[in-house]
PDB file of C-alpha atoms in Angstrom:
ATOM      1  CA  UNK O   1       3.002 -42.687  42.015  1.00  0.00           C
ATOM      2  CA  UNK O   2       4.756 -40.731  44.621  1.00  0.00           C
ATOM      3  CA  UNK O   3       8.190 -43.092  44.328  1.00  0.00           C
ATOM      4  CA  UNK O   4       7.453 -42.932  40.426  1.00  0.00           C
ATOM      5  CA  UNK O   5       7.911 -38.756  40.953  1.00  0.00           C
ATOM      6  CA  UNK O   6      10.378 -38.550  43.211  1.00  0.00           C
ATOM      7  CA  UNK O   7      12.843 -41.354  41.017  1.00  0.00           C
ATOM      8  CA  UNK O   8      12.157 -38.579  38.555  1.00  0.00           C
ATOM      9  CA  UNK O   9      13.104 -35.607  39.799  1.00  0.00           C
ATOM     10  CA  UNK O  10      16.008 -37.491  40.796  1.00  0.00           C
ATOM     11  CA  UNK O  11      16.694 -38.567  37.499  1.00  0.00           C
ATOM     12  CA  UNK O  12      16.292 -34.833  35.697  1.00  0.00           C
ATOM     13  CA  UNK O  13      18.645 -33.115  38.261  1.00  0.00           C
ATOM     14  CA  UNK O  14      21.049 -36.016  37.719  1.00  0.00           C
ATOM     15  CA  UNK O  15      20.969 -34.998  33.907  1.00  0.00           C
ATOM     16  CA  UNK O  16      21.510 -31.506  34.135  1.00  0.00           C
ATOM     17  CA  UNK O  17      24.319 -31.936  36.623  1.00  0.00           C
ATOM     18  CA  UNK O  18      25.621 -34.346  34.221  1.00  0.00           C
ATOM     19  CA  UNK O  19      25.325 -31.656  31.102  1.00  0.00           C
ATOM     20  CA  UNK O  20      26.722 -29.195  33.413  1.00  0.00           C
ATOM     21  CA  UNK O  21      30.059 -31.096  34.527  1.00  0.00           C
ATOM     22  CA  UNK O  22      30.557 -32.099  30.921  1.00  0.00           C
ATOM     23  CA  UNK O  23      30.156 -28.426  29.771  1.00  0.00           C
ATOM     24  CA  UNK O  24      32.807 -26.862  31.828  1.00  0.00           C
ATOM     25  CA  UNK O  25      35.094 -29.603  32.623  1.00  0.00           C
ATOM     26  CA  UNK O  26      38.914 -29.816  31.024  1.00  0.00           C
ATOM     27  CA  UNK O  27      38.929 -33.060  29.761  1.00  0.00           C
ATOM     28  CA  UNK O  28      36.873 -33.741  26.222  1.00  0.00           C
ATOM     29  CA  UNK O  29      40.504 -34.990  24.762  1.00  0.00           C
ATOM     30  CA  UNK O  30      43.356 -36.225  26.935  1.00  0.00           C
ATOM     31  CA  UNK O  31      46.753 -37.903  26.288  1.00  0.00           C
ATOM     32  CA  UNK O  32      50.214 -37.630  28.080  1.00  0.00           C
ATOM     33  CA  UNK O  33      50.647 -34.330  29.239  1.00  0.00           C
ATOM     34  CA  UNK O  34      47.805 -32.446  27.498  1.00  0.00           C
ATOM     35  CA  UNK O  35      43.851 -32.349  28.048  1.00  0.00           C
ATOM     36  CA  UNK O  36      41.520 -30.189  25.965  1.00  0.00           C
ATOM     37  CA  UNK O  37      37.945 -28.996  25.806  1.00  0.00           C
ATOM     38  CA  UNK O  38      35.418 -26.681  24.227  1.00  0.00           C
ATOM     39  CA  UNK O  39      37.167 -23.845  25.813  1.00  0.00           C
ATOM     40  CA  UNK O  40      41.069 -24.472  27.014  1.00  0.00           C
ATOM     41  CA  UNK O  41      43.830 -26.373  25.619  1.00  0.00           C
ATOM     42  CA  UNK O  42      46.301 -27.243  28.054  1.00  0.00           C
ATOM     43  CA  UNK O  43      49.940 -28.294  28.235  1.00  0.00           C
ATOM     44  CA  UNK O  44      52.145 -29.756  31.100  1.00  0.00           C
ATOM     45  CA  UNK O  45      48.884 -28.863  33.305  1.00  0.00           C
ATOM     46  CA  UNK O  46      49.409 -24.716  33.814  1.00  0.00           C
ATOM     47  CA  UNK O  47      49.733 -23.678  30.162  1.00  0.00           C
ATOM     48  CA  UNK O  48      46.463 -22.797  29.015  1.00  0.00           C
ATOM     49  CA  UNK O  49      45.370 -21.124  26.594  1.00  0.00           C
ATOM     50  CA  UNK O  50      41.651 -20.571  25.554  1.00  0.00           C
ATOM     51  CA  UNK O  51      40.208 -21.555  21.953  1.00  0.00           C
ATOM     52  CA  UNK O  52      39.376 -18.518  20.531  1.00  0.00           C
ATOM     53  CA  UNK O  53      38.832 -17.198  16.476  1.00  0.00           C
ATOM     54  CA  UNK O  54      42.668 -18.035  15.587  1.00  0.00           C
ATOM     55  CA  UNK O  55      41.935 -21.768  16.510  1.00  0.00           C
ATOM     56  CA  UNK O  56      41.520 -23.202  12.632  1.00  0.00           C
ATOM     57  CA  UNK O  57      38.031 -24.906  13.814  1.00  0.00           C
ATOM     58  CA  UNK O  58      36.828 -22.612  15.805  1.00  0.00           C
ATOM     59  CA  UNK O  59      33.376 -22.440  13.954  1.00  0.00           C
ATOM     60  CA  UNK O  60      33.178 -26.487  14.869  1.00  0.00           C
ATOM     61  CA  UNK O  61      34.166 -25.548  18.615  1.00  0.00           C
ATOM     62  CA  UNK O  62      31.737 -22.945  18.609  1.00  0.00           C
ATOM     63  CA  UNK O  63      29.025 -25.403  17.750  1.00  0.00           C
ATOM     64  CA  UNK O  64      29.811 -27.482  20.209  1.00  0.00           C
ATOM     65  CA  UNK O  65      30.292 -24.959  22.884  1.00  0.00           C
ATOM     66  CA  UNK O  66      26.454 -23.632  21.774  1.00  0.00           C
ATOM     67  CA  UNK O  67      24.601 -26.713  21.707  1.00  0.00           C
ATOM     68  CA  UNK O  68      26.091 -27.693  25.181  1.00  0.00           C
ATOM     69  CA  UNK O  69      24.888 -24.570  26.540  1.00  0.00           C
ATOM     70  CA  UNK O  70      21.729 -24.557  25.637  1.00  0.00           C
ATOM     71  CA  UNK O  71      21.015 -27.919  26.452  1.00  0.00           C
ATOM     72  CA  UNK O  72      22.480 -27.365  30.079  1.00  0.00           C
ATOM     73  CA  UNK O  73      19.996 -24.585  30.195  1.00  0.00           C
ATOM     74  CA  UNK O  74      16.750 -26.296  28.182  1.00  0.00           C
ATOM     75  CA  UNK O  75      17.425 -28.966  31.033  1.00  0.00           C
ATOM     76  CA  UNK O  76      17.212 -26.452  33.745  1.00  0.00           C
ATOM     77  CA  UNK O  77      13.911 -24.517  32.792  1.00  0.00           C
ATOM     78  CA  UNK O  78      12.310 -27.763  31.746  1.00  0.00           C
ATOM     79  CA  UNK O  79      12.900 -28.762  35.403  1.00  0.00           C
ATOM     80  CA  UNK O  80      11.042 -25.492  36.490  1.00  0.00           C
ATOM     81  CA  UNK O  81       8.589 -26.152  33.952  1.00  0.00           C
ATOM     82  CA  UNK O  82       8.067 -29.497  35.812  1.00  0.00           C
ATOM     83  CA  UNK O  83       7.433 -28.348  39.001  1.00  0.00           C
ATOM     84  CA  UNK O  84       4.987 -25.392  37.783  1.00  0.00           C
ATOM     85  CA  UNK O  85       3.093 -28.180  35.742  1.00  0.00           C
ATOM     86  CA  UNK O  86       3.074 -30.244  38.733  1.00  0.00           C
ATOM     87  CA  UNK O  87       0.391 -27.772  40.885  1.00  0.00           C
ATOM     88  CA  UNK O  88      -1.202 -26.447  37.537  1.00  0.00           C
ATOM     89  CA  UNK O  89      -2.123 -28.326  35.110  1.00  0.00           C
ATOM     90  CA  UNK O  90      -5.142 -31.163  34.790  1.00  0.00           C
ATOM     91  CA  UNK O  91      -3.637 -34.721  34.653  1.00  0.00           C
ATOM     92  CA  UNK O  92      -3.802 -35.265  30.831  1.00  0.00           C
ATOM     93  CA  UNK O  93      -2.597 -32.115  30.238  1.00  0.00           C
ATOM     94  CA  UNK O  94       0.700 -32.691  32.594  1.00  0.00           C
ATOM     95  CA  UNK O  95       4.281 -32.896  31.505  1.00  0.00           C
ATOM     96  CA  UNK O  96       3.744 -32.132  27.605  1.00  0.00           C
ATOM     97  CA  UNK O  97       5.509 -29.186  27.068  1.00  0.00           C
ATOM     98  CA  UNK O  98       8.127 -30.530  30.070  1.00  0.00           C
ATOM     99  CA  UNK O  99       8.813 -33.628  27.850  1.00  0.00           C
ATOM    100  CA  UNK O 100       9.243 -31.434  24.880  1.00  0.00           C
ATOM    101  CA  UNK O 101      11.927 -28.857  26.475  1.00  0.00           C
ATOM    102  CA  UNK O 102      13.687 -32.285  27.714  1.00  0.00           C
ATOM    103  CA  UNK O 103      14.073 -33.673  24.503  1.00  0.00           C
ATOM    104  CA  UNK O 104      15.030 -31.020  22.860  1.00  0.00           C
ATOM    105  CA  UNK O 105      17.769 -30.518  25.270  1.00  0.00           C
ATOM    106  CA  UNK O 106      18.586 -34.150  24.329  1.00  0.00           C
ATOM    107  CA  UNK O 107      19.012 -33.612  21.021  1.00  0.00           C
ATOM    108  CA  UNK O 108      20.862 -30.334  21.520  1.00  0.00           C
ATOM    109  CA  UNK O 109      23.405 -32.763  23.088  1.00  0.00           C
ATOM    110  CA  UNK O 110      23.095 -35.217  20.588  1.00  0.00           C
ATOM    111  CA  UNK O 111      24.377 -32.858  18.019  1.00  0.00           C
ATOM    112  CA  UNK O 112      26.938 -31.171  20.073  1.00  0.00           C
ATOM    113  CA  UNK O 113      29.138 -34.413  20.888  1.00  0.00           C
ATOM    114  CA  UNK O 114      28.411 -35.338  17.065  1.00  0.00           C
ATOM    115  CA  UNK O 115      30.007 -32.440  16.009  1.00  0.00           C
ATOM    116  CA  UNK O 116      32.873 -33.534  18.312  1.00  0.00           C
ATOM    117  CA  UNK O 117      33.282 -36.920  16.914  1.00  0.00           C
ATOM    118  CA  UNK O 118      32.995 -36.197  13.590  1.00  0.00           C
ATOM    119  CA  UNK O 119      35.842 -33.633  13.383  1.00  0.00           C
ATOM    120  CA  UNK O 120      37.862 -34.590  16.356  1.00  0.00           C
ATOM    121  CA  UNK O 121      40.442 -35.471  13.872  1.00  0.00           C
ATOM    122  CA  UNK O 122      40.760 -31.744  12.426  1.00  0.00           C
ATOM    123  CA  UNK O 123      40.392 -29.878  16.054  1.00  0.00           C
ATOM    124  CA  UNK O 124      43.499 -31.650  17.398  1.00  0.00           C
ATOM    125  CA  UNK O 125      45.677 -31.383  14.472  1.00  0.00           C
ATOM    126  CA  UNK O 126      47.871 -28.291  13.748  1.00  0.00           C
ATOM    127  CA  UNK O 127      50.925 -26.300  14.630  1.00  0.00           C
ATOM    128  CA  UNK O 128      49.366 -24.900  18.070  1.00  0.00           C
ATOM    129  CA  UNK O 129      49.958 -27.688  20.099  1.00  0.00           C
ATOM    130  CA  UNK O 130      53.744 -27.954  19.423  1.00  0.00           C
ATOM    131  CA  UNK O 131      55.863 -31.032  20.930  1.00  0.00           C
ATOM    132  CA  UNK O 132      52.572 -32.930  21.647  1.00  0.00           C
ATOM    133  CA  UNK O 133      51.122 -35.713  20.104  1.00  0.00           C
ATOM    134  CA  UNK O 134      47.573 -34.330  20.350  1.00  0.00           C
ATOM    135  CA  UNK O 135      46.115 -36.870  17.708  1.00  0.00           C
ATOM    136  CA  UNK O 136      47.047 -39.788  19.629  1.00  0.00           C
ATOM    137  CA  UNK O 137      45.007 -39.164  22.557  1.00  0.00           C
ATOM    138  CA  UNK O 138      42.258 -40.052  23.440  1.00  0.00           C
ATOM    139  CA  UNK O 139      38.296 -39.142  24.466  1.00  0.00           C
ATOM    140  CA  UNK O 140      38.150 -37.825  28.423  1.00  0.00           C
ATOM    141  CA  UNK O 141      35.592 -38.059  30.508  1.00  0.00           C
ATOM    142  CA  UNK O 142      33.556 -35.078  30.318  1.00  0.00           C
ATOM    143  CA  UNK O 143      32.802 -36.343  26.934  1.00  0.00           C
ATOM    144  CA  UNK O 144      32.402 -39.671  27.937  1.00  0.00           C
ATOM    145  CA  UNK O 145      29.236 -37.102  30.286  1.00  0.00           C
ATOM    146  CA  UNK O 146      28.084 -35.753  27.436  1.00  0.00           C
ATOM    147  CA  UNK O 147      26.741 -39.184  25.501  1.00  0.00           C
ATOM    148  CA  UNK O 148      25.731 -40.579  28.901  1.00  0.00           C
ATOM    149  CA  UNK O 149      23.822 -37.096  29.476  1.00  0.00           C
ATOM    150  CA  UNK O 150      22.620 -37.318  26.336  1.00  0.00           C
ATOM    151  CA  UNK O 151      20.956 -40.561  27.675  1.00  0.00           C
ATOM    152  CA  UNK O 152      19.627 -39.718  30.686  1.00  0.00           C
ATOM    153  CA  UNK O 153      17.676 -36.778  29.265  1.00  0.00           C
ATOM    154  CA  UNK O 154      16.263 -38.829  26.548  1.00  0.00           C
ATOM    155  CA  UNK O 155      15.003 -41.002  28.907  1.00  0.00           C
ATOM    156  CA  UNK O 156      14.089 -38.474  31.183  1.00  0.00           C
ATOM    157  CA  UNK O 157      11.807 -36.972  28.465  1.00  0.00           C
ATOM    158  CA  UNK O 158      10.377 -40.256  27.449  1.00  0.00           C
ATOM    159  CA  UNK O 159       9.583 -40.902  31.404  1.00  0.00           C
ATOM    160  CA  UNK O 160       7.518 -37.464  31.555  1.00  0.00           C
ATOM    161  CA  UNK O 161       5.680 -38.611  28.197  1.00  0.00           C
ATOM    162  CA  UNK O 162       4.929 -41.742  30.114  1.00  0.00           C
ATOM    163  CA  UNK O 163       4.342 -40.025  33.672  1.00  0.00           C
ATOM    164  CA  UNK O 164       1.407 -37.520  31.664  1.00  0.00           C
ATOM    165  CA  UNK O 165      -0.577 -40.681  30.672  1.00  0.00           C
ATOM    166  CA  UNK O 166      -0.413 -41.897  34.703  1.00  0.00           C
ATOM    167  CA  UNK O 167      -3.684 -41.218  37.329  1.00  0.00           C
TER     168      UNK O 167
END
């Protein structure tokens, strides 16, 4: 049971360091001289310049840039929600409202590299970006994070489901 706990803990701070990295990292989009995210484009790595309202998609970066918040932070308090349920609660009553928070911060990724892949196409087209060929890059890592994030934390919310039913 112990080992079973301690794989985890493990497992939930691996997630939220994982949502975290993909978050603020520079590289969602990459191709030859360029990388992008859900807050800088940047050309012949020093000029950057941050996605703000005159971006044509901003609304769809916005949406992104939400849902990756909050599911960096619904990872983080369902970690302290762990460790308070941990001393407090009765066993079958353990890890509920932990697995909840979890998988909601699963699906908050989930929808926020959706909304990425869906209208990729339309965020990296347009007269911004100049001499580059922005639509023939390609998907960087931090978004590569994001879906394996998005992984982790659903299984780290189905482990907690499992962990409340354990003696």
């Amino acid at each position: 049971m112990l080992i079973l706990l301690a794989f985890i803990i493990l497992f939930h701070i691996t997630s939220a360091a994982l949502l975290f990295i993909s978050t603020i990292d520079n590289a969602w989009w990459v191709g030859d001289g360029f990388f992008t995210d859900i807050w800088h484009q940047c050309f012949n790595e020093t000029n950057c310049t941050a996605l703000d309202n005159t971006f044509p998609e901003y609304p769809s970066i916005q949406t992104v840039q939400a849902t990756m918040i909050l599911s960096t932070i619904l990872c983080c308090v369902a970690f302290f929600v762990f460790i308070l349920q941990l001393f407090r609660l009765k066993q079958g009553e353990r890890f509920v409202l932990t697995s909840i928070i979890q998988l909601l911060s699963c699906l908050c990724v989930m929808i926020g590299a959706s909304v990425y892949t869906n209208r990729r196409s339309e965020l990296h087209r347009g007269l911004t970006y100049g001499r580059f060929e922005v639509e023939s890059g390609r998907f960087g890592y931090s978004y590569v994070l994001a879906w394996v994030a998005f992984a982790f934390t659903l299984l780290s919310g189905l482990m907690y489901l499992v962990l409340r039913k354990r003696k």
